[in-house]
CSV table of C-alpha atoms in Angstrom, one decimal:
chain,number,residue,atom,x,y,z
A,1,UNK,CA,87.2,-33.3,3.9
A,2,UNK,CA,84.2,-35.2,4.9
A,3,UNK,CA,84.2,-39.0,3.0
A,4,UNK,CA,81.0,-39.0,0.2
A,5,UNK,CA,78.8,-41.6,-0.4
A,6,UNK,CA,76.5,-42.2,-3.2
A,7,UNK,CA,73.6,-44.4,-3.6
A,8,UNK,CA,72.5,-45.6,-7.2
A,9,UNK,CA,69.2,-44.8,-7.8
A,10,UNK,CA,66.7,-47.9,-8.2
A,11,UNK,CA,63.1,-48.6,-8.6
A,12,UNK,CA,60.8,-48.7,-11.8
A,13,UNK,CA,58.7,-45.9,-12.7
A,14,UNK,CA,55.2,-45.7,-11.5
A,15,UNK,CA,52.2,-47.0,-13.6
A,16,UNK,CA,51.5,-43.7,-16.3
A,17,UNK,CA,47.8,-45.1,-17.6
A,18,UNK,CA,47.3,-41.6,-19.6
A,19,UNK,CA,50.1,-42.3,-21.8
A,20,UNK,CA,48.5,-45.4,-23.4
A,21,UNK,CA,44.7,-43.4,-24.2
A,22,UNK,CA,43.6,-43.1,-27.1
A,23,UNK,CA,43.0,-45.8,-30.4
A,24,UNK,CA,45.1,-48.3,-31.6
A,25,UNK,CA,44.2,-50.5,-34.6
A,26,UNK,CA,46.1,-53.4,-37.2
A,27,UNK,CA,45.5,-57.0,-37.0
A,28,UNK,CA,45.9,-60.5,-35.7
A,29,UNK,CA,48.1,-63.8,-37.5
A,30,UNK,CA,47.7,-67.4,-36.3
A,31,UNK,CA,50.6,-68.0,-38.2
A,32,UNK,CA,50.2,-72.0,-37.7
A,33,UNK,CA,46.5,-72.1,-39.6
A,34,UNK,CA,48.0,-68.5,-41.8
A,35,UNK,CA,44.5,-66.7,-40.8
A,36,UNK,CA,44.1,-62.9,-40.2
A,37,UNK,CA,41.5,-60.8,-39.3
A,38,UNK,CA,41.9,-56.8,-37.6
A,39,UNK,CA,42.1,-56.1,-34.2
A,40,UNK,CA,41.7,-52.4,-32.5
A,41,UNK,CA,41.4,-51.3,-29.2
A,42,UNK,CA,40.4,-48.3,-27.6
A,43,UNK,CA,41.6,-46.8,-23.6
A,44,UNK,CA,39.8,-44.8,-22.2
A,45,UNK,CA,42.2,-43.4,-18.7
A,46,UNK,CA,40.2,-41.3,-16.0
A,47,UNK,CA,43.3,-40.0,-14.2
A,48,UNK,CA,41.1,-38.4,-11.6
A,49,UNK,CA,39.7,-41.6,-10.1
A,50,UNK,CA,42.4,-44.0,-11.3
A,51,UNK,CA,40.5,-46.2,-13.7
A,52,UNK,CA,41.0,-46.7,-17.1
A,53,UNK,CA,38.7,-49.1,-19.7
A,54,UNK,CA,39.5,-50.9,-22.7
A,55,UNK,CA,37.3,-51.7,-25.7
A,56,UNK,CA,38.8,-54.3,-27.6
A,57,UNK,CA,37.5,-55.3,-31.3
A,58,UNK,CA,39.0,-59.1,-32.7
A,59,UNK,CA,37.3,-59.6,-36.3
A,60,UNK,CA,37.8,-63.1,-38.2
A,61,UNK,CA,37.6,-66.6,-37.1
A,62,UNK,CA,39.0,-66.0,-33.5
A,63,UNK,CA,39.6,-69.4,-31.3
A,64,UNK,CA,37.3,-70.8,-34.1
A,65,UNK,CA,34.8,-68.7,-33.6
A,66,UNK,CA,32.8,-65.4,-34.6
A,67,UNK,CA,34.6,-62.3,-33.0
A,68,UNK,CA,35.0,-60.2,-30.2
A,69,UNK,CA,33.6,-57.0,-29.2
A,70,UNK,CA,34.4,-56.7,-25.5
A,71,UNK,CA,34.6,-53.6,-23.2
A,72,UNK,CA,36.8,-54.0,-20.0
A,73,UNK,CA,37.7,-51.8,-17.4
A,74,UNK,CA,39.1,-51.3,-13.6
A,75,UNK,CA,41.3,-49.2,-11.3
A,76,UNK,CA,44.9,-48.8,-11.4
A,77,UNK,CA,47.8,-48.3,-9.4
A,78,UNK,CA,51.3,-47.3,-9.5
A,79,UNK,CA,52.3,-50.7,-10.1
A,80,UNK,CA,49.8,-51.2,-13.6
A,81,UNK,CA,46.3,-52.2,-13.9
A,82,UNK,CA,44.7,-55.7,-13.8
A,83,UNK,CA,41.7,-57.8,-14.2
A,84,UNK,CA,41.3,-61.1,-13.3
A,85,UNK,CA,38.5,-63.9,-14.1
A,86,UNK,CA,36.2,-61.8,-16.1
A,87,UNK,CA,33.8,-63.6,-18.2
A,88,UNK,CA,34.8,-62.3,-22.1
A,89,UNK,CA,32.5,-63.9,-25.0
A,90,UNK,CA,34.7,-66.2,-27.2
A,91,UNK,CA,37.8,-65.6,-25.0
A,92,UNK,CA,36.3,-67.1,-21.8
A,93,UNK,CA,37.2,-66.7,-18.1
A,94,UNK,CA,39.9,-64.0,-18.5
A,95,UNK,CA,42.7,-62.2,-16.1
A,96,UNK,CA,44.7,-59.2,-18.2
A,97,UNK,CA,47.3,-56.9,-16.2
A,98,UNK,CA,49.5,-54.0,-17.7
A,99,UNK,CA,52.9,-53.5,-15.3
A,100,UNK,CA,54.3,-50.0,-14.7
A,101,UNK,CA,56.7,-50.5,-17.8
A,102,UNK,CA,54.3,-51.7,-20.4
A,103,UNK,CA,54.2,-55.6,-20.2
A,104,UNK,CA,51.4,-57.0,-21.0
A,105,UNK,CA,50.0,-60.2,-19.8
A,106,UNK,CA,46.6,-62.3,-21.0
A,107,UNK,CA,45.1,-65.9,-20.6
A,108,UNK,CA,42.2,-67.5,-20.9
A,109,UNK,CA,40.4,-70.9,-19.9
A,110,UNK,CA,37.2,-72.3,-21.3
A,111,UNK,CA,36.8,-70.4,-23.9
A,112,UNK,CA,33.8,-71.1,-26.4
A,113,UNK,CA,35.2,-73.2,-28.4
A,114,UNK,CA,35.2,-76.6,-26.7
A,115,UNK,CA,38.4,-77.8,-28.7
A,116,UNK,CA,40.5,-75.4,-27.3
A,117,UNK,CA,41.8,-75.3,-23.1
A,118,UNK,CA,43.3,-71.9,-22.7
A,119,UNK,CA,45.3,-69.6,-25.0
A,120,UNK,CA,47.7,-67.3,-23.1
A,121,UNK,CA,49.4,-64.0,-24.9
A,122,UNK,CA,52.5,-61.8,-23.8
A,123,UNK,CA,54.0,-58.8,-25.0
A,124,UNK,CA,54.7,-54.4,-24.6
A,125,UNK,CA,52.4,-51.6,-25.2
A,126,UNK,CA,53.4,-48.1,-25.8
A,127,UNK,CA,52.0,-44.8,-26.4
A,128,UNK,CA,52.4,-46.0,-29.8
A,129,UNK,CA,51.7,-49.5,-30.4
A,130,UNK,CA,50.7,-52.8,-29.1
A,131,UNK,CA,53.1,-55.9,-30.0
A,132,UNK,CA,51.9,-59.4,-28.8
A,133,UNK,CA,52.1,-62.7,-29.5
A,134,UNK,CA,49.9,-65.5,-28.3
A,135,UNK,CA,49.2,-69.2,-27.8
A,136,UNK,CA,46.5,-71.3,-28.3
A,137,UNK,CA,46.5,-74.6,-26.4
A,138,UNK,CA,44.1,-77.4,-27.9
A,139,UNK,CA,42.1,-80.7,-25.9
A,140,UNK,CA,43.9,-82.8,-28.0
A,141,UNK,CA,47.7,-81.0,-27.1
A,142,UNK,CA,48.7,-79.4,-30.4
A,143,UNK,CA,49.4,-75.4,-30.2
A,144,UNK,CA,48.6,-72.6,-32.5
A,145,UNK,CA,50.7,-69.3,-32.6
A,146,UNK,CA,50.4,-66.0,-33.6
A,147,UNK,CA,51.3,-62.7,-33.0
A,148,UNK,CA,48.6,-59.1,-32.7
A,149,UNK,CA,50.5,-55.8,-34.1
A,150,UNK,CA,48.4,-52.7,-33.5
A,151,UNK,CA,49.7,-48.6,-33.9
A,152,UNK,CA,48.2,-45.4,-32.0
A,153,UNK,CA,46.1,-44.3,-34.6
């Protein structure tokens, strides 16, 4: 009989935007200064055209400052959705991306608050939460941490 030969299958899944629409909501913890606040976000995904927008709501002192009430949105791809050097109020110049299997990715530089250089946050979102956690770097070169926990609601 003829000799058979099998190939593993490899690859990631493609980019599925539709599975993350819809609200999310919980709150933020700098767990170095032990402040709180809520946080929610809402995606919007037009499968259609391949774009997908993001209004995201940060009450509290946020980089020691008033909140954030920002709507974001671009295209998408197979690979996962990304914006980069956006101008967000409070959060300054901004680049976000999503990969095809949920990572999540966020900095920002020059934000309003002229004691702080850049904060930078990592972590998953799922059709059923967001889980991050974040960094804020300081002029002077101390660091804050926290972490952002939000559920589909």
């Amino acid at each position: 009989s003829a000799p058979t030969v099998t190939f593993p299958a490899t690859g990631t899944a493609a980019f599925n935007a539709a599975q993350y629409a819809g609200n999310y909501a919980g709150n933020w913890t700098n767990t170095t200064f032990g402040s709180t606040g809520t946080s929610s976000a809402t995606v919007t995904v037009n499968s259609g055209a391949s774009t997908m927008s993001i209004v995201f709501v940060v009450t509290g002192t946020v980089l020691g400052t008033g909140g954030v009430n920002t709507t974001q949105g671009g295209s998408y791809t197979a690979n996962g959705a990304s914006v980069t050097n956006i101008a967000v109020p409070v959060m300054g110049t901004v680049t976000f991306a999503i990969d095809a299997g949920g990572n999540i990715t966020a900095s920002g530089t020059n934000p309003t608050n002229p004691s702080i250089n850049r904060w930078s946050a990592v972590g998953t979102i799922t059709s059923t939460q967001v889980r991050m956690t974040f960094t804020v770097n300081f002029t002077d070169g101390s660091t804050a941490v926290g972490n952002i926990a939000l559920n589909h609601t």
